């Protein structure tokens, strides 16, 4: 080493003097400590990063608010839509009763009036039908009966006249036959000279007279047959004219019958609407109108199929992709210590605004949700049968 001032090399004794040695050691210690600190900081940072990635739990559930309801939701039974105000006259059910589809649950106060209108409509149908029958007949029954009797009389007269004339013809035929025999016998006697010419000619004249009478009788028989047949045909034609009715009159009478039947059917429907019937099998959940009360917008009663209960969960649209049919679900009550079990049956087909609200005001924001229908098991159905519309918390296992 060279000394800058003296131009001489630094001796080894100078380097190993205590002050110089201490300064060198301190410098090396500071440098080493700094390097160790940097390495330690990097190691701690890596450990924190690894520990943070390990500690984040895997999300295995989807939570949501829900409500309990029967299968098919609650059905409000009410009077049919009408311009008149309806009032309950008889109530045939109580809360908790089991009902069948089609069972009458209430009778309205307009039943008697509508029943009378229906009976009147039935009588109008009978009147219209009788008028149609009379129109088709075309005349009074007396006229038809008189003409029918005339035809029968003519037929009887014809048969009598023909029979009498046939008898006359038969008698004359016998006379002709006898005259032929007499004439032949007298011809023989004349040839033998036993009788005169005048006697022979008288017998021939008798034969000719008998033959002429027979011919006239046969001709009269034909005239009687033809004339009587003509009279009967004319009488039958007159009967047809009496009973014949213009088609337009028949159609008008038939239209009146159809109108009366339509009015009767309308009256029947109105009468049936005075009987309020259950639309399905189920249980009466709540009664809104008692006998004598007007029917409000709430209807008469709520009916639900409590034999199978459901929970409808409002799942955030951001979580709906994790939900699938068949997933197990646990349901707990917000205000009652109940726990229910079920499975996801189906998801809704539209996104809507959230209806249910949380007890935490900060979480009640305008969220968008999809309804998920959860079918409860048999035991849970029995527990929830009397808790329709209760708000619950839903935990879906994904």
C-alpha positions as YAML, in Angstrom:
chain: A
units: angstrom
residues:
- id: 1
  name: UNK
  ca: [0.00, 0.00, 0.00]
- id: 2
  name: UNK
  ca: [1.04, 3.52, -0.77]
- id: 3
  name: UNK
  ca: [0.56, 6.42, 1.61]
- id: 4
  name: UNK
  ca: [-0.83, 9.49, -0.29]
- id: 5
  name: UNK
  ca: [1.15, 11.94, 1.73]
- id: 6
  name: UNK
  ca: [4.43, 10.16, 2.39]
- id: 7
  name: UNK
  ca: [4.51, 8.07, -0.72]
- id: 8
  name: UNK
  ca: [5.23, 5.01, 1.31]
- id: 9
  name: UNK
  ca: [3.34, 1.73, 1.60]
- id: 10
  name: UNK
  ca: [0.97, 1.21, 4.59]
- id: 11
  name: UNK
  ca: [2.34, -1.37, 6.83]
- id: 12
  name: UNK
  ca: [0.42, -4.49, 7.99]
- id: 13
  name: UNK
  ca: [0.79, -3.32, 11.56]
- id: 14
  name: UNK
  ca: [-1.33, -0.32, 10.73]
- id: 15
  name: UNK
  ca: [-4.17, -2.46, 9.32]
- id: 16
  name: UNK
  ca: [-4.33, -4.67, 12.35]
- id: 17
  name: UNK
  ca: [-4.46, -1.89, 14.82]
- id: 18
  name: UNK
  ca: [-7.54, -2.06, 17.09]
- id: 19
  name: UNK
  ca: [-9.43, 1.06, 15.87]
- id: 20
  name: UNK
  ca: [-9.18, 0.11, 12.25]
- id: 21
  name: UNK
  ca: [-10.16, -3.46, 12.91]
- id: 22
  name: UNK
  ca: [-13.24, -2.45, 14.93]
- id: 23
  name: UNK
  ca: [-14.46, -0.16, 12.16]
- id: 24
  name: UNK
  ca: [-14.12, -2.92, 9.60]
- id: 25
  name: UNK
  ca: [-16.03, -5.43, 11.73]
- id: 26
  name: UNK
  ca: [-18.86, -2.96, 12.40]
- id: 27
  name: UNK
  ca: [-19.23, -2.25, 8.67]
- id: 28
  name: UNK
  ca: [-19.41, -5.93, 7.80]
- id: 29
  name: UNK
  ca: [-21.96, -6.53, 10.58]
- id: 30
  name: UNK
  ca: [-24.27, -3.76, 9.33]
- id: 31
  name: UNK
  ca: [-24.12, -5.06, 5.75]
- id: 32
  name: UNK
  ca: [-24.87, -8.63, 6.86]
- id: 33
  name: UNK
  ca: [-27.76, -7.56, 9.06]
- id: 34
  name: UNK
  ca: [-29.35, -5.61, 6.23]
- id: 35
  name: UNK
  ca: [-29.08, -8.54, 3.83]
- id: 36
  name: UNK
  ca: [-30.55, -10.94, 6.43]
- id: 37
  name: UNK
  ca: [-33.42, -8.55, 7.13]
- id: 38
  name: UNK
  ca: [-34.32, -8.34, 3.42]
- id: 39
  name: UNK
  ca: [-34.32, -12.14, 3.08]
- id: 40
  name: UNK
  ca: [-36.42, -12.54, 6.23]
- id: 41
  name: UNK
  ca: [-38.99, -9.99, 5.00]
- id: 42
  name: UNK
  ca: [-39.37, -11.81, 1.69]
- id: 43
  name: UNK
  ca: [-39.81, -15.15, 3.48]
- id: 44
  name: UNK
  ca: [-42.47, -13.72, 5.82]
- id: 45
  name: UNK
  ca: [-44.32, -12.14, 2.86]
- id: 46
  name: UNK
  ca: [-44.33, -15.45, 0.99]
- id: 47
  name: UNK
  ca: [-45.61, -17.26, 4.09]
- id: 48
  name: UNK
  ca: [-48.43, -14.70, 4.54]
- id: 49
  name: UNK
  ca: [-49.44, -15.05, 0.90]
- id: 50
  name: UNK
  ca: [-49.49, -18.83, 1.18]
- id: 51
  name: UNK
  ca: [-51.38, -18.77, 4.49]
- id: 52
  name: UNK
  ca: [-53.98, -16.32, 3.13]
- id: 53
  name: UNK
  ca: [-54.68, -18.56, 0.13]
- id: 54
  name: UNK
  ca: [-55.10, -21.59, 2.38]
- id: 55
  name: UNK
  ca: [-57.34, -19.89, 4.96]
- id: 56
  name: UNK
  ca: [-59.98, -18.72, 2.43]
- id: 57
  name: UNK
  ca: [-62.82, -21.25, 2.89]
- id: 58
  name: UNK
  ca: [-64.55, -22.81, -0.13]
- id: 59
  name: UNK
  ca: [-68.16, -21.59, -0.44]
- id: 60
  name: UNK
  ca: [-70.43, -24.66, -0.27]
- id: 61
  name: UNK
  ca: [-73.85, -23.07, 0.34]
- id: 62
  name: UNK
  ca: [-76.20, -20.47, -1.07]
- id: 63
  name: UNK
  ca: [-78.33, -18.59, 1.43]
- id: 64
  name: UNK
  ca: [-81.53, -16.71, 0.75]
- id: 65
  name: UNK
  ca: [-84.77, -15.55, 2.28]
- id: 66
  name: UNK
  ca: [-87.91, -17.54, 1.55]
- id: 67
  name: UNK
  ca: [-91.57, -18.02, 2.41]
- id: 68
  name: UNK
  ca: [-93.59, -21.11, 3.21]
- id: 69
  name: UNK
  ca: [-96.58, -21.88, 1.01]
- id: 70
  name: UNK
  ca: [-98.71, -24.89, 0.05]
- id: 71
  name: UNK
  ca: [-98.36, -26.72, -3.24]
- id: 72
  name: UNK
  ca: [-99.75, -24.56, -6.01]
- id: 73
  name: UNK
  ca: [-99.82, -21.47, -3.77]
- id: 74
  name: UNK
  ca: [-102.86, -20.25, -1.87]
- id: 75
  name: UNK
  ca: [-106.02, -19.98, -3.94]
- id: 76
  name: UNK
  ca: [-108.53, -17.27, -3.11]
- id: 77
  name: UNK
  ca: [-112.09, -18.53, -3.56]
- id: 78
  name: UNK
  ca: [-114.54, -15.79, -4.44]
- id: 79
  name: UNK
  ca: [-117.76, -15.11, -6.31]
- id: 80
  name: UNK
  ca: [-117.60, -14.95, -10.08]
- id: 81
  name: UNK
  ca: [-116.94, -11.58, -11.67]
- id: 82
  name: UNK
  ca: [-120.24, -9.71, -11.90]
- id: 83
  name: UNK
  ca: [-121.56, -6.19, -11.95]
- id: 84
  name: UNK
  ca: [-123.72, -6.83, -8.88]
- id: 85
  name: UNK
  ca: [-122.38, -6.85, -5.34]
- id: 86
  name: UNK
  ca: [-122.38, -10.36, -3.85]
- id: 87
  name: UNK
  ca: [-123.11, -11.22, -0.27]
- id: 88
  name: UNK
  ca: [-122.58, -14.54, 1.52]
- id: 89
  name: UNK
  ca: [-125.85, -16.15, 2.60]
- id: 90
  name: UNK
  ca: [-124.55, -19.50, 3.86]
- id: 91
  name: UNK
  ca: [-120.97, -20.50, 4.74]
- id: 92
  name: UNK
  ca: [-120.46, -24.26, 4.69]
- id: 93
  name: UNK
  ca: [-116.83, -24.48, 5.88]
- id: 94
  name: UNK
  ca: [-114.62, -23.60, 8.83]
- id: 95
  name: UNK
  ca: [-110.92, -22.80, 9.02]
- id: 96
  name: UNK
  ca: [-108.88, -26.00, 8.98]
- id: 97
  name: UNK
  ca: [-111.55, -28.05, 7.16]
- id: 98
  name: UNK
  ca: [-110.46, -30.39, 4.40]
- id: 99
  name: UNK
  ca: [-112.31, -29.81, 1.12]
- id: 100
  name: UNK
  ca: [-112.56, -31.62, -2.20]
- id: 101
  name: UNK
  ca: [-112.46, -30.16, -5.69]
- id: 102
  name: UNK
  ca: [-115.98, -29.12, -6.69]
- id: 103
  name: UNK
  ca: [-117.28, -29.07, -3.11]
- id: 104
  name: UNK
  ca: [-119.70, -26.21, -2.35]
- id: 105
  name: UNK
  ca: [-118.17, -23.96, 0.30]
- id: 106
  name: UNK
  ca: [-120.65, -21.06, 0.26]
- id: 107
  name: UNK
  ca: [-124.04, -20.00, -1.12]
- id: 108
  name: UNK
  ca: [-124.63, -16.40, -2.19]
- id: 109
  name: UNK
  ca: [-127.71, -14.33, -1.40]
- id: 110
  name: UNK
  ca: [-128.80, -14.18, -5.07]
- id: 111
  name: UNK
  ca: [-129.40, -17.94, -5.23]
- id: 112
  name: UNK
  ca: [-133.23, -17.81, -4.85]
- id: 113
  name: UNK
  ca: [-133.66, -15.10, -7.48]
- id: 114
  name: UNK
  ca: [-131.43, -16.90, -9.97]
- id: 115
  name: UNK
  ca: [-133.21, -20.19, -9.31]
- id: 116
  name: UNK
  ca: [-136.57, -18.57, -10.10]
- id: 117
  name: UNK
  ca: [-135.12, -17.11, -13.30]
- id: 118
  name: UNK
  ca: [-133.87, -20.55, -14.32]
- id: 119
  name: UNK
  ca: [-137.30, -22.14, -13.80]
- id: 120
  name: UNK
  ca: [-138.94, -19.38, -15.83]
- id: 121
  name: UNK
  ca: [-136.45, -19.99, -18.64]
- id: 122
  name: UNK
  ca: [-137.32, -23.70, -18.60]
- id: 123
  name: UNK
  ca: [-141.01, -22.86, -19.06]
- id: 124
  name: UNK
  ca: [-140.17, -20.55, -21.95]
- id: 125
  name: UNK
  ca: [-138.47, -23.47, -23.67]
- id: 126
  name: UNK
  ca: [-141.64, -25.55, -23.30]
- id: 127
  name: UNK
  ca: [-143.76, -22.76, -24.79]
- id: 128
  name: UNK
  ca: [-141.41, -22.32, -27.74]
- id: 129
  name: UNK
  ca: [-141.33, -26.07, -28.37]
- id: 130
  name: UNK
  ca: [-145.13, -26.27, -28.35]
- id: 131
  name: UNK
  ca: [-145.30, -23.40, -30.83]
- id: 132
  name: UNK
  ca: [-142.84, -25.21, -33.09]
- id: 133
  name: UNK
  ca: [-144.92, -28.38, -32.98]
- id: 134
  name: UNK
  ca: [-148.06, -26.42, -33.84]
- id: 135
  name: UNK
  ca: [-146.29, -24.71, -36.71]
- id: 136
  name: UNK
  ca: [-145.08, -28.01, -38.11]
- id: 137
  name: UNK
  ca: [-148.64, -29.39, -37.93]
- id: 138
  name: UNK
  ca: [-149.88, -26.44, -40.01]
- id: 139
  name: UNK
  ca: [-153.55, -26.46, -38.81]
- id: 140
  name: UNK
  ca: [-155.67, -27.12, -35.83]
- id: 141
  name: UNK
  ca: [-156.06, -30.69, -34.79]
- id: 142
  name: UNK
  ca: [-159.83, -30.50, -35.42]
- id: 143
  name: UNK
  ca: [-159.37, -29.68, -39.09]
- id: 144
  name: UNK
  ca: [-156.90, -32.50, -39.54]
- id: 145
  name: UNK
  ca: [-159.18, -34.93, -37.74]
- id: 146
  name: UNK
  ca: [-162.21, -33.90, -39.85]
- id: 147
  name: UNK
  ca: [-160.35, -34.35, -43.11]
- id: 148
  name: UNK
  ca: [-158.95, -37.66, -41.98]
- id: 149
  name: UNK
  ca: [-162.46, -38.81, -41.08]
- id: 150
  name: UNK
  ca: [-163.72, -37.77, -44.52]
- id: 151
  name: UNK
  ca: [-161.07, -39.90, -46.17]
- id: 152
  name: UNK
  ca: [-162.04, -42.84, -44.03]
- id: 153
  name: UNK
  ca: [-165.74, -42.33, -44.90]
- id: 154
  name: UNK
  ca: [-165.00, -42.21, -48.62]
- id: 155
  name: UNK
  ca: [-162.96, -45.37, -48.36]
- id: 156
  name: UNK
  ca: [-165.81, -47.11, -46.53]
- id: 157
  name: UNK
  ca: [-168.40, -45.90, -49.06]
- id: 158
  name: UNK
  ca: [-166.20, -47.08, -51.89]
- id: 159
  name: UNK
  ca: [-165.88, -50.50, -50.43]
- id: 160
  name: UNK
  ca: [-169.69, -50.70, -49.88]
- id: 161
  name: UNK
  ca: [-170.60, -49.51, -53.35]
- id: 162
  name: UNK
  ca: [-168.11, -51.84, -54.96]
- id: 163
  name: UNK
  ca: [-169.38, -54.78, -52.94]
- id: 164
  name: UNK
  ca: [-173.01, -54.04, -53.91]
- id: 165
  name: UNK
  ca: [-172.16, -53.70, -57.56]
- id: 166
  name: UNK
  ca: [-170.09, -56.87, -57.53]
- id: 167
  name: UNK
  ca: [-173.14, -58.68, -56.14]
- id: 168
  name: UNK
  ca: [-175.28, -57.25, -58.95]
- id: 169
  name: UNK
  ca: [-172.76, -58.38, -61.53]
- id: 170
  name: UNK
  ca: [-172.70, -61.86, -60.04]
- id: 171
  name: UNK
  ca: [-176.52, -62.08, -60.08]
- id: 172
  name: UNK
  ca: [-176.66, -60.96, -63.69]
- id: 173
  name: UNK
  ca: [-173.96, -63.43, -64.65]
- id: 174
  name: UNK
  ca: [-176.13, -66.18, -63.18]
- id: 175
  name: UNK
  ca: [-179.14, -64.91, -65.10]
- id: 176
  name: UNK
  ca: [-177.13, -64.86, -68.32]
- id: 177
  name: UNK
  ca: [-175.98, -68.40, -67.74]
- id: 178
  name: UNK
  ca: [-179.56, -69.53, -67.12]
- id: 179
  name: UNK
  ca: [-180.78, -67.65, -70.21]
- id: 180
  name: UNK
  ca: [-178.12, -69.38, -72.30]
- id: 181
  name: UNK
  ca: [-179.34, -72.77, -71.13]
- id: 182
  name: UNK
  ca: [-183.00, -71.89, -71.83]
- id: 183
  name: UNK
  ca: [-182.15, -70.49, -75.22]
- id: 184
  name: UNK
  ca: [-180.24, -73.64, -76.19]
- id: 185
  name: UNK
  ca: [-183.05, -75.90, -75.02]
- id: 186
  name: UNK
  ca: [-185.65, -73.92, -76.96]
- id: 187
  name: UNK
  ca: [-183.48, -74.04, -80.07]
- id: 188
  name: UNK
  ca: [-183.48, -77.84, -79.87]
- id: 189
  name: UNK
  ca: [-187.26, -77.95, -79.31]
- id: 190
  name: UNK
  ca: [-187.79, -75.63, -82.24]
- id: 191
  name: UNK
  ca: [-185.77, -77.90, -84.53]
- id: 192
  name: UNK
  ca: [-187.89, -80.84, -83.38]
- id: 193
  name: UNK
  ca: [-191.06, -78.84, -84.13]
- id: 194
  name: UNK
  ca: [-192.19, -78.89, -80.55]
- id: 195
  name: UNK
  ca: [-192.45, -75.10, -80.22]
- id: 196
  name: UNK
  ca: [-193.28, -72.19, -82.36]
- id: 197
  name: UNK
  ca: [-190.95, -69.52, -83.73]
- id: 198
  name: UNK
  ca: [-192.25, -66.93, -81.33]
- id: 199
  name: UNK
  ca: [-191.43, -69.07, -78.35]
- id: 200
  name: UNK
  ca: [-187.89, -69.63, -79.63]
- id: 201
  name: UNK
  ca: [-187.40, -65.92, -80.28]
- id: 202
  name: UNK
  ca: [-188.63, -64.96, -76.81]
- id: 203
  name: UNK
  ca: [-185.94, -67.05, -75.18]
- id: 204
  name: UNK
  ca: [-183.29, -65.55, -77.45]
- id: 205
  name: UNK
  ca: [-184.52, -62.07, -76.51]
- id: 206
  name: UNK
  ca: [-184.37, -62.94, -72.82]
- id: 207
  name: UNK
  ca: [-180.73, -64.04, -73.27]
- id: 208
  name: UNK
  ca: [-179.77, -60.84, -75.07]
- id: 209
  name: UNK
  ca: [-181.48, -58.75, -72.41]
- id: 210
  name: UNK
  ca: [-179.64, -60.56, -69.62]
- id: 211
  name: UNK
  ca: [-176.31, -60.15, -71.40]
- id: 212
  name: UNK
  ca: [-176.92, -56.43, -71.89]
- id: 213
  name: UNK
  ca: [-177.83, -55.99, -68.22]
- id: 214
  name: UNK
  ca: [-174.61, -57.81, -67.24]
- id: 215
  name: UNK
  ca: [-172.52, -55.56, -69.43]
- id: 216
  name: UNK
  ca: [-174.13, -52.45, -67.94]
- id: 217
  name: UNK
  ca: [-173.53, -53.74, -64.40]
- id: 218
  name: UNK
  ca: [-169.87, -54.45, -65.14]
- id: 219
  name: UNK
  ca: [-169.45, -50.97, -66.61]
- id: 220
  name: UNK
  ca: [-171.11, -49.46, -63.54]
- id: 221
  name: UNK
  ca: [-168.68, -51.38, -61.31]
- id: 222
  name: UNK
  ca: [-165.73, -49.85, -63.14]
- id: 223
  name: UNK
  ca: [-167.26, -46.37, -62.85]
- id: 224
  name: UNK
  ca: [-167.81, -46.82, -59.12]
- id: 225
  name: UNK
  ca: [-164.21, -47.97, -58.62]
- id: 226
  name: UNK
  ca: [-162.76, -45.09, -60.60]
- id: 227
  name: UNK
  ca: [-164.99, -42.38, -59.10]
- id: 228
  name: UNK
  ca: [-164.50, -43.42, -55.49]
- id: 229
  name: UNK
  ca: [-160.73, -43.65, -55.96]
- id: 230
  name: UNK
  ca: [-160.70, -40.14, -57.38]
- id: 231
  name: UNK
  ca: [-162.68, -38.80, -54.41]
- id: 232
  name: UNK
  ca: [-160.27, -40.43, -51.96]
- id: 233
  name: UNK
  ca: [-157.24, -38.97, -53.75]
- id: 234
  name: UNK
  ca: [-158.79, -35.50, -53.71]
- id: 235
  name: UNK
  ca: [-159.52, -35.78, -49.98]
- id: 236
  name: UNK
  ca: [-155.95, -36.93, -49.31]
- id: 237
  name: UNK
  ca: [-154.60, -33.98, -51.30]
- id: 238
  name: UNK
  ca: [-156.74, -31.63, -49.23]
- id: 239
  name: UNK
  ca: [-155.31, -33.18, -46.04]
- id: 240
  name: UNK
  ca: [-151.79, -32.62, -47.34]
- id: 241
  name: UNK
  ca: [-152.61, -28.98, -48.00]
- id: 242
  name: UNK
  ca: [-153.97, -28.58, -44.49]
- id: 243
  name: UNK
  ca: [-150.88, -30.09, -42.86]
- id: 244
  name: UNK
  ca: [-148.34, -28.46, -45.20]
- id: 245
  name: UNK
  ca: [-146.42, -25.56, -43.58]
- id: 246
  name: UNK
  ca: [-144.08, -23.05, -45.27]
- id: 247
  name: UNK
  ca: [-140.45, -23.85, -44.42]
- id: 248
  name: UNK
  ca: [-139.80, -20.27, -43.37]
- id: 249
  name: UNK
  ca: [-142.42, -20.55, -40.62]
- id: 250
  name: UNK
  ca: [-140.84, -23.74, -39.33]
- id: 251
  name: UNK
  ca: [-137.39, -22.15, -39.32]
- id: 252
  name: UNK
  ca: [-138.67, -19.12, -37.42]
- id: 253
  name: UNK
  ca: [-140.32, -21.33, -34.80]
- id: 254
  name: UNK
  ca: [-137.15, -23.41, -34.49]
- id: 255
  name: UNK
  ca: [-135.06, -20.26, -34.01]
- id: 256
  name: UNK
  ca: [-137.38, -19.25, -31.18]
- id: 257
  name: UNK
  ca: [-136.83, -22.63, -29.55]
- id: 258
  name: UNK
  ca: [-133.05, -22.22, -29.88]
- id: 259
  name: UNK
  ca: [-133.21, -18.75, -28.36]
- id: 260
  name: UNK
  ca: [-135.24, -20.03, -25.43]
- id: 261
  name: UNK
  ca: [-132.78, -22.88, -24.85]
- id: 262
  name: UNK
  ca: [-129.83, -20.45, -24.91]
- id: 263
  name: UNK
  ca: [-131.57, -18.24, -22.36]
- id: 264
  name: UNK
  ca: [-132.24, -21.28, -20.19]
- id: 265
  name: UNK
  ca: [-128.57, -22.35, -20.33]
- id: 266
  name: UNK
  ca: [-127.49, -18.82, -19.44]
- id: 267
  name: UNK
  ca: [-129.86, -18.80, -16.48]
- id: 268
  name: UNK
  ca: [-128.49, -22.18, -15.41]
- id: 269
  name: UNK
  ca: [-124.91, -20.87, -15.48]
- id: 270
  name: UNK
  ca: [-125.92, -17.84, -13.44]
- id: 271
  name: UNK
  ca: [-127.60, -20.10, -10.90]
- id: 272
  name: UNK
  ca: [-124.52, -22.31, -10.63]
- id: 273
  name: UNK
  ca: [-122.40, -19.22, -9.95]
- id: 274
  name: UNK
  ca: [-124.42, -18.57, -6.80]
- id: 275
  name: UNK
  ca: [-122.80, -21.72, -5.41]
- id: 276
  name: UNK
  ca: [-119.10, -21.09, -4.68]
- id: 277
  name: UNK
  ca: [-117.10, -24.30, -5.13]
- id: 278
  name: UNK
  ca: [-113.54, -25.29, -4.27]
- id: 279
  name: UNK
  ca: [-111.26, -25.48, -7.30]
- id: 280
  name: UNK
  ca: [-109.02, -28.18, -5.83]
- id: 281
  name: UNK
  ca: [-108.51, -30.60, -2.99]
- id: 282
  name: UNK
  ca: [-106.99, -28.81, -0.02]
- id: 283
  name: UNK
  ca: [-107.45, -27.24, 3.38]
- id: 284
  name: UNK
  ca: [-109.21, -24.04, 4.39]
- id: 285
  name: UNK
  ca: [-106.41, -21.73, 5.54]
- id: 286
  name: UNK
  ca: [-108.38, -18.57, 6.30]
- id: 287
  name: UNK
  ca: [-111.96, -17.31, 5.96]
- id: 288
  name: UNK
  ca: [-112.46, -13.70, 4.84]
- id: 289
  name: UNK
  ca: [-116.27, -13.39, 4.62]
- id: 290
  name: UNK
  ca: [-118.91, -14.55, 7.09]
- id: 291
  name: UNK
  ca: [-122.65, -15.01, 6.38]
- id: 292
  name: UNK
  ca: [-124.28, -11.66, 5.69]
- id: 293
  name: UNK
  ca: [-121.01, -9.94, 4.75]
- id: 294
  name: UNK
  ca: [-120.13, -8.49, 1.38]
- id: 295
  name: UNK
  ca: [-117.35, -10.26, -0.51]
- id: 296
  name: UNK
  ca: [-114.24, -8.06, -0.59]
- id: 297
  name: UNK
  ca: [-111.14, -8.28, -2.77]
- id: 298
  name: UNK
  ca: [-109.81, -10.93, -0.38]
- id: 299
  name: UNK
  ca: [-112.57, -13.29, -1.50]
- id: 300
  name: UNK
  ca: [-114.42, -15.72, 0.73]
- id: 301
  name: UNK
  ca: [-111.63, -18.06, 1.81]
- id: 302
  name: UNK
  ca: [-108.06, -19.17, 1.08]
- id: 303
  name: UNK
  ca: [-107.55, -22.82, 0.10]
- id: 304
  name: UNK
  ca: [-104.17, -24.55, 0.00]
- id: 305
  name: UNK
  ca: [-102.88, -28.06, -0.68]
- id: 306
  name: UNK
  ca: [-101.21, -28.43, 2.70]
- id: 307
  name: UNK
  ca: [-100.63, -32.15, 2.13]
- id: 308
  name: UNK
  ca: [-97.44, -31.00, 0.38]
- id: 309
  name: UNK
  ca: [-95.71, -27.82, 1.51]
- id: 310
  name: UNK
  ca: [-93.07, -25.80, -0.33]
- id: 311
  name: UNK
  ca: [-90.63, -23.02, 0.41]
- id: 312
  name: UNK
  ca: [-90.11, -20.39, -2.27]
- id: 313
  name: UNK
  ca: [-86.62, -18.93, -1.87]
- id: 314
  name: UNK
  ca: [-85.57, -15.61, -3.40]
- id: 315
  name: UNK
  ca: [-82.03, -16.36, -4.60]
- id: 316
  name: UNK
  ca: [-79.86, -13.50, -5.82]
- id: 317
  name: UNK
  ca: [-79.35, -13.58, -9.56]
- id: 318
  name: UNK
  ca: [-75.58, -13.69, -8.95]
- id: 319
  name: UNK
  ca: [-76.00, -17.02, -7.11]
- id: 320
  name: UNK
  ca: [-78.69, -18.68, -9.22]
- id: 321
  name: UNK
  ca: [-76.14, -20.39, -11.45]
- id: 322
  name: UNK
  ca: [-75.00, -22.47, -8.47]
- id: 323
  name: UNK
  ca: [-78.48, -23.82, -7.79]
- id: 324
  name: UNK
  ca: [-79.68, -27.04, -9.45]
- id: 325
  name: UNK
  ca: [-82.69, -29.33, -8.96]
- id: 326
  name: UNK
  ca: [-82.07, -32.10, -6.44]
- id: 327
  name: UNK
  ca: [-79.81, -30.11, -4.10]
- id: 328
  name: UNK
  ca: [-80.53, -30.53, -0.40]
- id: 329
  name: UNK
  ca: [-81.87, -27.55, 1.50]
- id: 330
  name: UNK
  ca: [-82.10, -26.60, 5.17]
- id: 331
  name: UNK
  ca: [-84.70, -24.05, 6.25]
- id: 332
  name: UNK
  ca: [-84.82, -22.24, 9.58]
- id: 333
  name: UNK
  ca: [-87.43, -19.86, 10.93]
- id: 334
  name: UNK
  ca: [-86.75, -16.19, 11.52]
- id: 335
  name: UNK
  ca: [-89.03, -15.98, 14.54]
- id: 336
  name: UNK
  ca: [-89.87, -19.60, 15.43]
- id: 337
  name: UNK
  ca: [-87.36, -22.29, 16.44]
- id: 338
  name: UNK
  ca: [-88.10, -24.65, 13.56]
- id: 339
  name: UNK
  ca: [-85.83, -26.45, 11.15]
- id: 340
  name: UNK
  ca: [-87.14, -27.92, 7.90]
- id: 341
  name: UNK
  ca: [-85.57, -30.10, 5.24]
- id: 342
  name: UNK
  ca: [-86.23, -30.30, 1.52]
- id: 343
  name: UNK
  ca: [-84.76, -30.46, -1.95]
- id: 344
  name: UNK
  ca: [-84.66, -28.01, -4.83]
- id: 345
  name: UNK
  ca: [-87.45, -28.94, -7.25]
- id: 346
  name: UNK
  ca: [-87.20, -26.21, -9.87]
- id: 347
  name: UNK
  ca: [-85.98, -22.70, -10.57]
- id: 348
  name: UNK
  ca: [-88.11, -19.81, -11.76]
- id: 349
  name: UNK
  ca: [-87.92, -18.61, -15.35]
- id: 350
  name: UNK
  ca: [-87.62, -14.88, -14.78]
- id: 351
  name: UNK
  ca: [-85.65, -12.38, -12.74]
- id: 352
  name: UNK
  ca: [-87.71, -10.11, -10.50]
- id: 353
  name: UNK
  ca: [-87.27, -7.64, -7.68]
- id: 354
  name: UNK
  ca: [-86.88, -8.92, -4.15]
- id: 355
  name: UNK
  ca: [-90.10, -9.00, -2.12]
- id: 356
  name: UNK
  ca: [-88.87, -10.41, 1.19]
- id: 357
  name: UNK
  ca: [-86.88, -8.13, 3.52]
- id: 358
  name: UNK
  ca: [-84.17, -8.95, 6.01]
- id: 359
  name: UNK
  ca: [-84.17, -7.88, 9.64]
- id: 360
  name: UNK
  ca: [-80.92, -6.06, 8.88]
- id: 361
  name: UNK
  ca: [-81.89, -2.71, 7.29]
- id: 362
  name: UNK
  ca: [-78.48, -2.38, 5.63]
- id: 363
  name: UNK
  ca: [-79.12, -5.51, 3.56]
- id: 364
  name: UNK
  ca: [-82.56, -4.40, 2.34]
- id: 365
  name: UNK
  ca: [-81.45, -2.92, -0.95]
- id: 366
  name: UNK
  ca: [-83.12, -3.19, -4.33]
- id: 367
  name: UNK
  ca: [-81.86, -6.67, -5.20]
- id: 368
  name: UNK
  ca: [-82.85, -8.77, -8.20]
- id: 369
  name: UNK
  ca: [-83.68, -12.39, -7.52]
- id: 370
  name: UNK
  ca: [-84.92, -15.63, -9.07]
- id: 371
  name: UNK
  ca: [-87.48, -17.73, -7.24]
- id: 372
  name: UNK
  ca: [-86.40, -21.27, -6.36]
- id: 373
  name: UNK
  ca: [-89.12, -23.78, -5.41]
- id: 374
  name: UNK
  ca: [-88.10, -26.17, -2.65]
- id: 375
  name: UNK
  ca: [-90.19, -29.28, -1.95]
- id: 376
  name: UNK
  ca: [-90.29, -30.15, 1.76]
- id: 377
  name: UNK
  ca: [-90.08, -33.74, 2.95]
- id: 378
  name: UNK
  ca: [-92.99, -35.44, 4.68]
- id: 379
  name: UNK
  ca: [-91.92, -34.56, 8.23]
- id: 380
  name: UNK
  ca: [-91.20, -30.94, 7.35]
- id: 381
  name: UNK
  ca: [-94.52, -30.70, 5.49]
- id: 382
  name: UNK
  ca: [-96.35, -31.68, 8.66]
- id: 383
  name: UNK
  ca: [-94.46, -29.03, 10.62]
- id: 384
  name: UNK
  ca: [-95.09, -26.31, 8.04]
- id: 385
  name: UNK
  ca: [-98.74, -27.11, 7.26]
- id: 386
  name: UNK
  ca: [-99.98, -24.32, 9.55]
- id: 387
  name: UNK
  ca: [-97.23, -21.80, 8.72]
- id: 388
  name: UNK
  ca: [-98.20, -20.57, 5.24]
- id: 389
  name: UNK
  ca: [-96.56, -17.25, 4.26]
- id: 390
  name: UNK
  ca: [-94.06, -17.46, 7.14]
- id: 391
  name: UNK
  ca: [-90.67, -15.90, 6.25]
- id: 392
  name: UNK
  ca: [-87.69, -18.24, 6.66]
- id: 393
  name: UNK
  ca: [-83.98, -18.43, 5.95]
- id: 394
  name: UNK
  ca: [-82.89, -20.94, 3.33]
- id: 395
  name: UNK
  ca: [-79.51, -22.65, 3.08]
- id: 396
  name: UNK
  ca: [-78.96, -24.57, -0.17]
- id: 397
  name: UNK
  ca: [-76.16, -27.14, -0.18]
- id: 398
  name: UNK
  ca: [-74.16, -26.82, -3.38]
...
